[in-house]
Amino acid sequence: MEYQYPIDHDWTTDEIIDVIHFFETIEMAYEKGVNREQLLEVYRRFKEIVPSKAQEKKLCSEFEEVSGYSTYRTIKKGKESDSGLIIRMHS
C-alpha cells in the first residue's frame, strides 16, 4: 500500500513491528481473507501495546482514513464468528 501506518514513536521496534502486523492483517481481511484465530491473536497483541481505548480509537481512525479499512468492523466480525472461519471483509 502507498500509505504509512499510524505508529507511536515511543514504542519499541518489536512493538512497532507487531502493530504494523496488526494493520497488515486487517488489510488481508479485506483483500484475501484471514483466519479468525490469527486475526484475534494479532488483535490481542495490539491491545497489549495499546491498552487505552482512546489511543486505539485514534490509531484505528488514522488507519481507516488512509486505507479505507475498518479495524473496528473487522475485529467485531472476528469476535462474532465461529472458530476456524476465514474472515473476509468488503469495502
Short mmCIF file of N, CA and C in Angstrom, two decimals:
data_model
loop_
_atom_site.label_atom_id
_atom_site.label_comp_id
_atom_site.label_asym_id
_atom_site.label_seq_id
_atom_site.Cartn_x
_atom_site.Cartn_y
_atom_site.Cartn_z
N MET A 1 0.84 -1.19 0.00
CA MET A 1 0.00 0.00 0.00
C MET A 1 0.87 1.24 0.00
N GLU A 2 0.29 2.32 -0.44
CA GLU A 2 1.03 3.57 -0.58
C GLU A 2 0.73 4.55 0.54
N TYR A 3 0.71 4.09 1.76
CA TYR A 3 0.47 4.97 2.90
C TYR A 3 1.29 4.49 4.08
N GLN A 4 1.40 5.36 5.08
CA GLN A 4 2.14 4.99 6.28
C GLN A 4 1.17 4.54 7.37
N TYR A 5 1.59 3.56 8.12
CA TYR A 5 0.79 3.08 9.23
C TYR A 5 0.94 4.03 10.41
N PRO A 6 -0.14 4.25 11.16
CA PRO A 6 -0.03 5.10 12.35
C PRO A 6 0.75 4.36 13.44
N ILE A 7 1.81 4.99 13.92
CA ILE A 7 2.61 4.39 14.99
C ILE A 7 2.94 5.45 16.04
N ASP A 8 3.34 4.99 17.19
CA ASP A 8 3.77 5.85 18.28
C ASP A 8 5.28 5.69 18.39
N HIS A 9 6.01 6.78 18.29
CA HIS A 9 7.47 6.70 18.27
C HIS A 9 8.06 6.35 19.63
N ASP A 10 7.22 6.22 20.65
CA ASP A 10 7.68 5.77 21.97
C ASP A 10 7.72 4.25 22.07
N TRP A 11 7.13 3.56 21.10
CA TRP A 11 7.12 2.10 21.12
C TRP A 11 8.51 1.56 20.79
N THR A 12 8.76 0.33 21.25
CA THR A 12 9.99 -0.36 20.87
C THR A 12 9.87 -0.82 19.42
N THR A 13 11.00 -1.23 18.86
CA THR A 13 10.98 -1.74 17.48
C THR A 13 10.05 -2.94 17.36
N ASP A 14 10.10 -3.85 18.33
CA ASP A 14 9.23 -5.03 18.29
C ASP A 14 7.75 -4.63 18.37
N GLU A 15 7.44 -3.65 19.19
CA GLU A 15 6.05 -3.19 19.29
C GLU A 15 5.58 -2.56 17.97
N ILE A 16 6.45 -1.78 17.35
CA ILE A 16 6.09 -1.18 16.05
C ILE A 16 5.84 -2.27 15.02
N ILE A 17 6.71 -3.27 15.00
CA ILE A 17 6.54 -4.39 14.05
C ILE A 17 5.21 -5.10 14.31
N ASP A 18 4.87 -5.33 15.58
CA ASP A 18 3.62 -6.02 15.91
C ASP A 18 2.39 -5.19 15.56
N VAL A 19 2.45 -3.88 15.75
CA VAL A 19 1.32 -3.01 15.39
C VAL A 19 1.15 -2.98 13.87
N ILE A 20 2.26 -2.89 13.15
CA ILE A 20 2.19 -2.92 11.68
C ILE A 20 1.61 -4.25 11.23
N HIS A 21 2.01 -5.33 11.87
CA HIS A 21 1.47 -6.66 11.53
C HIS A 21 -0.06 -6.69 11.76
N PHE A 22 -0.52 -6.05 12.82
CA PHE A 22 -1.96 -5.96 13.08
C PHE A 22 -2.66 -5.25 11.91
N PHE A 23 -2.14 -4.11 11.50
CA PHE A 23 -2.77 -3.37 10.40
C PHE A 23 -2.68 -4.16 9.09
N GLU A 24 -1.58 -4.86 8.86
CA GLU A 24 -1.46 -5.70 7.66
C GLU A 24 -2.49 -6.83 7.68
N THR A 25 -2.78 -7.36 8.87
CA THR A 25 -3.78 -8.43 8.99
C THR A 25 -5.17 -7.88 8.67
N ILE A 26 -5.45 -6.66 9.09
CA ILE A 26 -6.73 -6.02 8.74
C ILE A 26 -6.82 -5.88 7.21
N GLU A 27 -5.74 -5.43 6.58
CA GLU A 27 -5.71 -5.33 5.12
C GLU A 27 -5.98 -6.68 4.48
N MET A 28 -5.35 -7.72 5.01
CA MET A 28 -5.52 -9.06 4.46
C MET A 28 -6.98 -9.50 4.54
N ALA A 29 -7.67 -9.13 5.63
CA ALA A 29 -9.09 -9.49 5.77
C ALA A 29 -9.92 -8.89 4.64
N TYR A 30 -9.54 -7.72 4.18
CA TYR A 30 -10.26 -7.08 3.08
C TYR A 30 -9.82 -7.60 1.72
N GLU A 31 -8.55 -7.92 1.59
CA GLU A 31 -8.02 -8.27 0.27
C GLU A 31 -8.13 -9.75 -0.06
N LYS A 32 -7.95 -10.64 0.94
CA LYS A 32 -7.94 -12.08 0.66
C LYS A 32 -8.78 -12.88 1.64
N GLY A 33 -8.87 -12.39 2.86
CA GLY A 33 -9.48 -13.15 3.94
C GLY A 33 -8.39 -13.59 4.89
N VAL A 34 -8.75 -13.71 6.17
CA VAL A 34 -7.78 -14.08 7.19
C VAL A 34 -8.44 -15.02 8.19
N ASN A 35 -7.65 -15.95 8.69
CA ASN A 35 -8.13 -16.90 9.69
C ASN A 35 -8.56 -16.15 10.94
N ARG A 36 -9.72 -16.50 11.47
CA ARG A 36 -10.28 -15.82 12.64
C ARG A 36 -9.30 -15.83 13.82
N GLU A 37 -8.68 -16.99 14.09
CA GLU A 37 -7.78 -17.09 15.24
C GLU A 37 -6.56 -16.20 15.06
N GLN A 38 -6.03 -16.15 13.84
CA GLN A 38 -4.88 -15.27 13.56
C GLN A 38 -5.27 -13.81 13.79
N LEU A 39 -6.45 -13.43 13.31
CA LEU A 39 -6.93 -12.06 13.48
C LEU A 39 -7.03 -11.70 14.96
N LEU A 40 -7.66 -12.56 15.75
CA LEU A 40 -7.84 -12.27 17.17
C LEU A 40 -6.51 -12.31 17.93
N GLU A 41 -5.58 -13.15 17.48
CA GLU A 41 -4.27 -13.22 18.12
C GLU A 41 -3.48 -11.92 17.91
N VAL A 42 -3.48 -11.40 16.68
CA VAL A 42 -2.74 -10.15 16.44
C VAL A 42 -3.45 -8.97 17.11
N TYR A 43 -4.78 -9.07 17.26
CA TYR A 43 -5.50 -8.02 17.98
C TYR A 43 -5.15 -8.04 19.47
N ARG A 44 -5.05 -9.23 20.05
CA ARG A 44 -4.65 -9.32 21.46
C ARG A 44 -3.28 -8.69 21.68
N ARG A 45 -2.35 -8.96 20.78
CA ARG A 45 -1.01 -8.36 20.89
C ARG A 45 -1.10 -6.84 20.73
N PHE A 46 -1.90 -6.38 19.78
CA PHE A 46 -2.11 -4.94 19.59
C PHE A 46 -2.61 -4.30 20.88
N LYS A 47 -3.56 -4.96 21.56
CA LYS A 47 -4.13 -4.42 22.80
C LYS A 47 -3.11 -4.43 23.95
N GLU A 48 -2.13 -5.33 23.93
CA GLU A 48 -1.05 -5.29 24.92
C GLU A 48 -0.21 -4.03 24.73
N ILE A 49 -0.02 -3.64 23.49
CA ILE A 49 0.80 -2.46 23.17
C ILE A 49 -0.02 -1.19 23.34
N VAL A 50 -1.30 -1.25 22.98
CA VAL A 50 -2.21 -0.09 23.02
C VAL A 50 -3.40 -0.42 23.93
N PRO A 51 -3.20 -0.42 25.25
CA PRO A 51 -4.31 -0.78 26.14
C PRO A 51 -5.40 0.29 26.24
N SER A 52 -5.06 1.53 25.94
CA SER A 52 -6.01 2.64 26.06
C SER A 52 -7.01 2.63 24.91
N LYS A 53 -8.30 2.64 25.26
CA LYS A 53 -9.36 2.70 24.24
C LYS A 53 -9.22 3.97 23.40
N ALA A 54 -8.88 5.08 24.06
CA ALA A 54 -8.77 6.36 23.33
C ALA A 54 -7.63 6.29 22.31
N GLN A 55 -6.49 5.73 22.71
CA GLN A 55 -5.38 5.63 21.75
C GLN A 55 -5.70 4.63 20.65
N GLU A 56 -6.36 3.53 21.01
CA GLU A 56 -6.76 2.54 20.00
C GLU A 56 -7.67 3.21 18.97
N LYS A 57 -8.66 3.97 19.44
CA LYS A 57 -9.60 4.62 18.54
C LYS A 57 -8.88 5.62 17.62
N LYS A 58 -7.94 6.36 18.19
CA LYS A 58 -7.18 7.35 17.42
C LYS A 58 -6.36 6.65 16.33
N LEU A 59 -5.60 5.62 16.69
CA LEU A 59 -4.76 4.92 15.73
C LEU A 59 -5.60 4.25 14.64
N CYS A 60 -6.69 3.61 15.05
CA CYS A 60 -7.54 2.90 14.09
C CYS A 60 -8.26 3.87 13.17
N SER A 61 -8.64 5.03 13.69
CA SER A 61 -9.27 6.06 12.84
C SER A 61 -8.28 6.58 11.81
N GLU A 62 -7.03 6.80 12.25
CA GLU A 62 -5.99 7.25 11.32
C GLU A 62 -5.77 6.20 10.24
N PHE A 63 -5.73 4.93 10.63
CA PHE A 63 -5.53 3.85 9.66
C PHE A 63 -6.68 3.79 8.68
N GLU A 64 -7.92 3.89 9.18
CA GLU A 64 -9.08 3.83 8.29
C GLU A 64 -9.10 5.01 7.33
N GLU A 65 -8.67 6.17 7.81
CA GLU A 65 -8.65 7.36 6.96
C GLU A 65 -7.72 7.18 5.76
N VAL A 66 -6.55 6.57 5.98
CA VAL A 66 -5.59 6.41 4.88
C VAL A 66 -5.83 5.15 4.05
N SER A 67 -6.44 4.13 4.65
CA SER A 67 -6.59 2.84 3.94
C SER A 67 -8.01 2.56 3.46
N GLY A 68 -8.99 3.11 4.17
CA GLY A 68 -10.39 2.77 3.87
C GLY A 68 -10.85 1.50 4.56
N TYR A 69 -9.98 0.88 5.37
CA TYR A 69 -10.30 -0.38 6.04
C TYR A 69 -10.65 -0.14 7.51
N SER A 70 -11.75 -0.71 7.96
CA SER A 70 -12.21 -0.52 9.32
C SER A 70 -11.70 -1.63 10.24
N THR A 71 -10.84 -1.27 11.17
CA THR A 71 -10.38 -2.26 12.15
C THR A 71 -11.52 -2.65 13.07
N TYR A 72 -12.36 -1.67 13.45
CA TYR A 72 -13.47 -1.94 14.36
C TYR A 72 -14.41 -3.00 13.77
N ARG A 73 -14.85 -2.81 12.52
CA ARG A 73 -15.78 -3.77 11.91
C ARG A 73 -15.13 -5.14 11.71
N THR A 74 -13.84 -5.14 11.39
CA THR A 74 -13.13 -6.40 11.17
C THR A 74 -13.01 -7.20 12.47
N ILE A 75 -12.60 -6.55 13.55
CA ILE A 75 -12.46 -7.23 14.84
C ILE A 75 -13.83 -7.66 15.35
N LYS A 76 -14.83 -6.82 15.17
CA LYS A 76 -16.20 -7.16 15.60
C LYS A 76 -16.66 -8.43 14.89
N LYS A 77 -16.44 -8.49 13.57
CA LYS A 77 -16.84 -9.67 12.81
C LYS A 77 -16.06 -10.90 13.28
N GLY A 78 -14.78 -10.72 13.58
CA GLY A 78 -13.96 -11.83 14.07
C GLY A 78 -14.48 -12.37 15.39
N LYS A 79 -14.82 -11.47 16.30
CA LYS A 79 -15.32 -11.88 17.62
C LYS A 79 -16.67 -12.57 17.52
N GLU A 80 -17.49 -12.16 16.56
CA GLU A 80 -18.83 -12.73 16.42
C GLU A 80 -18.85 -14.02 15.60
N SER A 81 -17.75 -14.34 14.93
CA SER A 81 -17.69 -15.51 14.05
C SER A 81 -17.29 -16.76 14.83
N ASP A 82 -17.62 -17.90 14.26
CA ASP A 82 -17.26 -19.17 14.87
C ASP A 82 -15.78 -19.47 14.66
N SER A 83 -15.23 -20.25 15.54
CA SER A 83 -13.83 -20.66 15.47
C SER A 83 -13.54 -21.35 14.14
N GLY A 84 -12.35 -21.08 13.60
CA GLY A 84 -11.92 -21.76 12.38
C GLY A 84 -12.36 -21.10 11.09
N LEU A 85 -13.16 -20.06 11.16
CA LEU A 85 -13.64 -19.42 9.94
C LEU A 85 -12.61 -18.46 9.37
N ILE A 86 -12.74 -18.20 8.08
CA ILE A 86 -11.95 -17.17 7.41
C ILE A 86 -12.78 -15.89 7.43
N ILE A 87 -12.17 -14.81 7.90
CA ILE A 87 -12.86 -13.52 7.97
C ILE A 87 -12.56 -12.76 6.69
N ARG A 88 -13.61 -12.44 5.94
CA ARG A 88 -13.47 -11.66 4.71
C ARG A 88 -14.33 -10.42 4.84
N MET A 89 -13.70 -9.28 4.62
CA MET A 89 -14.41 -8.01 4.71
C MET A 89 -14.63 -7.45 3.31
N HIS A 90 -15.59 -6.55 3.21
CA HIS A 90 -15.88 -5.88 1.93
C HIS A 90 -15.85 -4.38 2.17
N SER A 91 -15.21 -3.68 1.26
CA SER A 91 -15.11 -2.23 1.40
C SER A 91 -16.44 -1.55 1.28
#
